[in-house]
XYZ file of N, CA and C in Angstrom:
399
model
N 92.894 -18.336 -169.758
C 93.796 -19.510 -168.748
C 93.003 -19.730 -167.839
N 92.682 -21.203 -167.584
C 92.314 -21.811 -166.788
C 93.931 -21.864 -165.334
N 93.751 -21.832 -164.254
C 94.036 -22.260 -163.076
C 93.674 -23.463 -162.276
N 94.663 -23.977 -162.294
C 94.369 -25.118 -161.197
C 94.739 -25.037 -159.187
N 93.997 -24.747 -158.630
C 94.364 -24.745 -157.087
C 94.704 -25.975 -156.243
N 95.982 -25.641 -155.801
C 96.464 -27.211 -155.009
C 96.400 -26.623 -153.487
N 96.091 -27.240 -152.989
C 96.070 -27.139 -151.438
C 96.479 -28.531 -150.487
N 97.605 -28.100 -149.794
C 98.111 -29.384 -149.384
C 96.838 -30.023 -147.578
N 97.098 -30.934 -147.589
C 96.043 -31.295 -146.408
C 97.218 -32.145 -145.439
N 97.040 -32.195 -144.321
C 97.775 -33.096 -142.983
C 98.976 -32.094 -142.549
N 99.511 -33.015 -141.409
C 100.720 -32.130 -140.736
C 101.601 -32.184 -141.930
N 102.356 -31.190 -141.760
C 103.580 -31.485 -142.712
C 104.675 -32.088 -142.558
N 105.195 -32.318 -140.875
C 105.945 -33.397 -140.065
C 105.828 -35.093 -140.060
N 104.632 -35.146 -140.902
C 104.037 -36.844 -141.502
C 103.291 -36.830 -142.833
N 103.999 -35.813 -143.221
C 103.306 -35.718 -144.537
C 104.403 -36.636 -145.293
N 104.004 -37.592 -146.405
C 104.272 -38.456 -147.225
C 105.298 -37.469 -148.728
N 106.292 -38.291 -149.212
C 106.608 -37.404 -150.744
C 105.371 -37.177 -151.351
N 104.027 -38.177 -151.750
C 103.751 -38.012 -152.723
C 102.591 -36.609 -152.792
N 102.089 -36.805 -151.401
C 100.978 -36.215 -151.225
C 101.588 -34.195 -151.051
N 102.928 -34.466 -151.265
C 103.513 -32.128 -151.511
C 104.320 -32.871 -153.308
N 103.749 -33.688 -153.688
C 103.608 -33.874 -155.009
C 102.862 -33.727 -156.278
N 101.664 -34.100 -155.492
C 100.475 -34.009 -156.061
C 100.011 -35.094 -156.560
N 101.074 -36.012 -156.536
C 100.736 -37.461 -156.983
C 100.242 -38.736 -156.499
N 99.380 -39.480 -157.135
C 98.295 -40.583 -156.371
C 98.654 -40.611 -155.010
N 97.340 -39.785 -154.181
C 96.956 -40.370 -153.239
C 96.556 -41.858 -152.218
N 97.366 -42.670 -151.824
C 96.680 -44.010 -152.105
C 96.763 -44.122 -150.153
N 96.020 -45.284 -149.612
C 96.781 -45.146 -148.238
C 98.310 -45.402 -147.916
N 98.992 -45.679 -148.717
C 100.183 -45.445 -148.589
C 101.254 -44.777 -148.111
N 100.238 -43.388 -148.347
C 100.664 -42.110 -147.326
C 101.158 -42.030 -145.644
N 99.634 -42.801 -145.462
C 99.282 -43.310 -143.833
C 100.678 -44.226 -143.418
N 101.103 -44.943 -144.039
C 102.192 -45.695 -143.618
C 103.011 -44.845 -143.628
N 103.870 -44.490 -144.487
C 104.891 -43.179 -144.553
C 104.441 -42.215 -143.164
N 103.451 -41.706 -143.089
C 103.159 -40.994 -141.414
C 102.948 -42.551 -139.975
N 102.708 -43.347 -140.134
C 103.196 -44.098 -139.516
C 104.660 -44.499 -138.766
N 105.161 -44.724 -140.069
C 107.112 -44.342 -139.858
C 107.276 -43.204 -138.806
N 106.835 -41.975 -139.517
C 107.577 -40.748 -138.688
C 106.534 -40.628 -137.014
N 105.635 -41.265 -137.094
C 105.498 -41.662 -135.576
C 105.765 -42.806 -134.409
N 106.339 -43.633 -135.111
C 107.185 -44.264 -134.534
C 108.545 -43.973 -134.317
N 108.834 -43.647 -135.181
C 110.721 -42.595 -135.097
C 109.839 -41.427 -133.577
N 108.977 -40.628 -134.044
C 109.261 -39.649 -132.641
C 109.048 -40.354 -130.927
N 108.243 -41.605 -131.507
C 107.854 -42.682 -130.073
C 109.174 -43.128 -129.781
N 110.191 -43.622 -130.498
C 111.258 -43.992 -130.052
C 112.365 -42.951 -129.495
N 112.498 -42.158 -130.250
C 113.101 -40.858 -130.240
C 112.957 -39.858 -129.122
N 111.991 -39.601 -129.068
C 111.495 -38.760 -128.273
C 111.079 -37.021 -129.492
N 111.744 -36.924 -130.744
C 111.730 -36.094 -131.560
C 111.333 -35.867 -132.669
N 110.662 -35.490 -133.219
C 109.827 -35.662 -134.508
C 110.741 -35.867 -135.940
N 110.830 -37.070 -136.522
C 110.983 -37.776 -137.283
C 112.179 -36.652 -138.474
N 111.343 -35.352 -138.581
C 112.413 -34.776 -139.443
C 113.505 -34.377 -138.734
N 113.751 -33.961 -137.415
C 114.545 -33.075 -136.571
C 114.261 -31.532 -136.247
N 115.579 -31.126 -136.870
C 115.599 -29.638 -136.672
C 114.852 -28.802 -137.974
N 114.111 -29.595 -139.136
C 113.534 -28.775 -139.971
C 113.038 -27.737 -139.976
N 112.543 -26.685 -140.249
C 111.786 -25.946 -140.843
C 110.993 -26.590 -142.064
N 109.946 -26.004 -142.061
C 109.061 -26.008 -142.578
C 109.131 -26.288 -144.255
N 109.786 -25.332 -144.989
C 110.234 -24.711 -145.836
C 111.601 -25.743 -146.534
N 112.892 -26.393 -145.476
C 113.571 -26.991 -145.640
C 112.731 -28.858 -145.746
N 111.518 -28.724 -144.641
C 111.094 -30.161 -145.326
C 110.094 -30.555 -146.478
N 109.119 -29.275 -147.010
C 108.628 -29.168 -148.243
C 109.583 -29.692 -149.512
N 111.318 -29.065 -149.250
C 112.229 -28.667 -150.327
C 112.391 -30.547 -150.192
N 112.540 -31.209 -148.897
C 112.829 -32.670 -149.096
C 112.041 -33.675 -149.972
N 110.628 -33.165 -149.310
C 109.791 -34.321 -149.711
C 109.269 -33.944 -151.255
N 109.575 -32.730 -151.929
C 109.467 -32.333 -153.260
C 110.385 -33.114 -153.904
N 111.846 -32.948 -153.207
C 112.732 -34.007 -154.210
C 112.523 -34.932 -154.145
N 111.535 -35.990 -153.480
C 111.138 -37.589 -153.452
C 111.995 -38.495 -153.250
N 113.741 -38.043 -153.048
C 114.426 -38.578 -152.871
C 115.499 -38.984 -151.137
N 114.554 -38.241 -150.413
C 114.873 -38.622 -148.563
C 114.236 -38.825 -148.684
N 114.624 -39.815 -146.861
C 113.161 -39.844 -145.773
C 114.139 -39.435 -144.655
N 112.749 -39.619 -143.923
C 113.559 -39.615 -142.436
C 115.123 -40.182 -141.859
N 115.509 -40.061 -141.262
C 116.535 -40.529 -140.678
C 116.006 -41.409 -139.264
N 116.435 -43.248 -139.820
C 116.888 -44.026 -138.924
C 117.435 -43.852 -138.092
N 116.642 -43.979 -136.427
C 118.136 -44.114 -135.290
C 118.922 -45.383 -135.383
N 119.990 -45.429 -135.634
C 121.210 -46.842 -135.425
C 121.068 -47.482 -134.519
N 120.358 -46.546 -133.420
C 120.307 -47.492 -131.600
C 118.975 -48.583 -131.553
N 118.418 -48.479 -132.877
C 117.426 -49.287 -132.200
C 117.811 -50.572 -133.577
N 116.636 -51.932 -133.191
C 116.991 -53.001 -132.999
C 116.504 -53.197 -135.114
N 117.765 -54.025 -135.541
C 117.648 -54.175 -136.571
C 116.534 -54.525 -137.769
N 115.462 -55.387 -136.865
C 113.862 -55.519 -137.061
C 113.299 -53.989 -136.958
N 113.422 -53.210 -135.678
C 112.971 -51.578 -136.325
C 113.455 -51.066 -137.467
N 114.996 -51.121 -137.602
C 115.429 -50.387 -138.645
C 114.427 -50.623 -139.869
N 114.398 -52.540 -139.969
C 114.068 -52.903 -141.210
C 112.353 -52.584 -141.639
N 111.187 -52.460 -140.574
C 110.175 -51.809 -140.075
C 109.836 -50.816 -140.553
N 111.185 -49.892 -140.382
C 110.822 -48.464 -140.575
C 111.132 -47.901 -142.653
N 112.197 -48.882 -142.532
C 112.421 -48.982 -144.216
C 111.354 -48.949 -144.716
N 110.326 -50.246 -144.560
C 109.192 -50.462 -145.032
C 108.231 -49.623 -145.115
N 108.549 -48.579 -143.736
C 107.473 -47.104 -144.089
C 107.944 -46.176 -145.111
N 109.197 -45.489 -145.131
C 109.502 -44.868 -145.910
C 110.045 -45.494 -147.212
N 109.644 -46.132 -147.339
C 109.885 -46.915 -149.314
C 109.512 -45.623 -150.365
N 110.554 -44.580 -150.567
C 110.241 -43.502 -151.460
C 109.557 -43.608 -152.310
N 109.130 -44.757 -153.353
C 107.887 -45.105 -153.989
C 107.201 -45.833 -153.419
N 105.800 -45.118 -153.263
C 104.459 -45.392 -152.727
C 104.127 -46.755 -153.323
N 104.605 -46.738 -154.169
C 103.866 -48.055 -154.724
C 104.694 -49.550 -153.996
N 105.538 -49.276 -154.051
C 106.445 -50.715 -152.851
C 106.133 -50.517 -151.546
N 105.620 -49.902 -151.247
C 105.806 -48.966 -149.413
C 104.756 -50.401 -148.605
N 105.202 -51.096 -147.945
C 104.231 -52.014 -147.238
C 103.150 -51.107 -147.043
N 102.146 -52.478 -146.446
C 100.970 -51.882 -146.392
C 100.319 -52.391 -144.659
N 99.691 -52.351 -144.641
C 99.070 -52.589 -143.108
C 99.244 -54.079 -142.705
N 98.585 -54.927 -143.390
C 99.301 -55.845 -142.740
C 99.721 -56.606 -143.316
N 100.795 -56.178 -144.384
C 101.669 -56.652 -144.352
C 102.767 -56.446 -142.993
N 102.823 -55.040 -142.918
C 103.491 -54.119 -141.253
C 103.353 -55.195 -140.349
N 101.761 -55.608 -139.891
C 101.519 -56.260 -138.722
C 102.162 -57.679 -138.956
N 102.959 -57.637 -139.910
C 103.112 -59.614 -139.608
C 105.063 -59.267 -139.179
N 105.491 -58.374 -139.806
C 106.658 -58.206 -139.857
C 107.060 -58.176 -138.271
N 108.351 -58.471 -137.619
C 108.604 -59.022 -136.776
C 109.129 -57.781 -135.902
N 109.142 -56.409 -135.764
C 108.707 -55.892 -135.428
C 107.931 -54.847 -134.324
N 107.079 -55.723 -135.149
C 105.078 -55.315 -134.306
C 104.837 -56.990 -134.325
N 105.003 -58.203 -134.976
C 104.449 -59.495 -134.396
C 104.176 -59.890 -132.430
N 103.348 -59.971 -132.257
C 103.087 -60.857 -131.592
C 103.983 -61.812 -130.643
N 104.320 -62.183 -132.010
C 105.279 -63.952 -131.408
C 106.791 -63.381 -131.416
N 107.124 -62.137 -132.121
C 108.443 -61.836 -131.640
C 108.787 -61.904 -130.514
N 109.866 -62.538 -130.307
C 111.283 -62.573 -128.632
C 111.176 -60.708 -128.590
N 111.239 -60.773 -127.164
C 110.829 -58.830 -126.257
C 112.128 -59.299 -126.683
N 113.733 -57.698 -126.552
C 114.335 -57.796 -125.927
C 114.663 -56.847 -124.696
N 115.686 -57.020 -123.972
C 116.334 -55.587 -122.633
C 115.579 -54.739 -123.217
N 115.010 -53.687 -122.374
C 114.979 -51.991 -122.886
C 115.773 -51.981 -121.784
N 116.326 -50.449 -122.091
C 117.084 -49.961 -121.233
C 116.270 -49.012 -120.960
N 116.592 -48.398 -119.524
C 116.046 -47.790 -118.971
C 115.831 -46.183 -118.635
N 115.439 -45.434 -120.178
C 116.193 -43.365 -119.998
C 115.418 -42.741 -119.402
N 116.809 -41.652 -119.311
C 115.631 -39.693 -119.074
C 115.175 -39.709 -121.105
N 113.541 -39.253 -120.713
C 112.719 -38.690 -121.833
C 113.864 -37.644 -122.287
N 113.468 -37.342 -123.453
C 114.650 -36.188 -123.553
C 113.776 -34.800 -123.432
N 112.502 -34.582 -123.051
C 112.095 -33.373 -122.887
C 110.807 -33.385 -122.041
N 110.778 -32.679 -120.338
C 109.833 -32.864 -119.760
C 108.795 -31.665 -120.395
N 107.527 -31.937 -120.039
C 106.977 -30.568 -120.288
C 106.285 -30.113 -118.706
N 105.949 -28.697 -118.411
C 106.130 -28.222 -116.718
C 104.717 -26.983 -116.858
N 103.531 -27.276 -116.528
C 102.669 -25.919 -117.425
C 102.102 -25.275 -115.878
N 102.290 -24.289 -115.516
C 102.007 -23.011 -114.801
C 100.371 -23.431 -114.441
N 99.517 -23.357 -115.064
C 98.583 -23.406 -116.035
C 97.527 -24.493 -116.390
N 96.499 -25.393 -116.221
C 96.597 -26.100 -116.806
C 94.938 -26.131 -117.983
N 95.055 -24.128 -117.684
C 94.694 -23.628 -119.543
C 95.961 -23.755 -120.647
N 96.757 -24.188 -120.430
C 98.395 -24.204 -121.321
C 97.951 -25.788 -121.973
N 97.322 -26.743 -121.436
C 97.403 -28.117 -121.565
C 96.382 -28.078 -122.645
N 95.436 -27.471 -122.831
C 94.674 -27.412 -123.983
C 94.849 -28.239 -125.383
N 95.813 -28.207 -125.958
C 96.166 -28.918 -127.348
C 96.787 -30.115 -126.937
N 97.076 -30.787 -125.925
C 97.667 -32.079 -125.190
C 96.883 -33.295 -124.934
């Protein structure tokens, strides 16, 4: 009997559904990861919230869920993230298309931003604890 070993590669909270389903791996998985990073930059929290690794893998393997898009961002921001989180990687926008999206296009008018406090502050008593940051 022949067994094939599979190995996950990547950081779980930034992995796309196809990367855990052993489907075709394309540059589209990087676009999914970009969406996760954008959500984290906007909210200060990882895109999948408080899921543990097992819950996350179950959602990714199911292939029918994507991270929650924050309600309070602009419509162009929501659309940008929907393009990043397209469940079928064949229809996910590529980097060239995303660079022309109004959410990141340099010619798009800027909207006023409300200044707010960060959700968490890190304080280290010892600089050696900062090695991973």
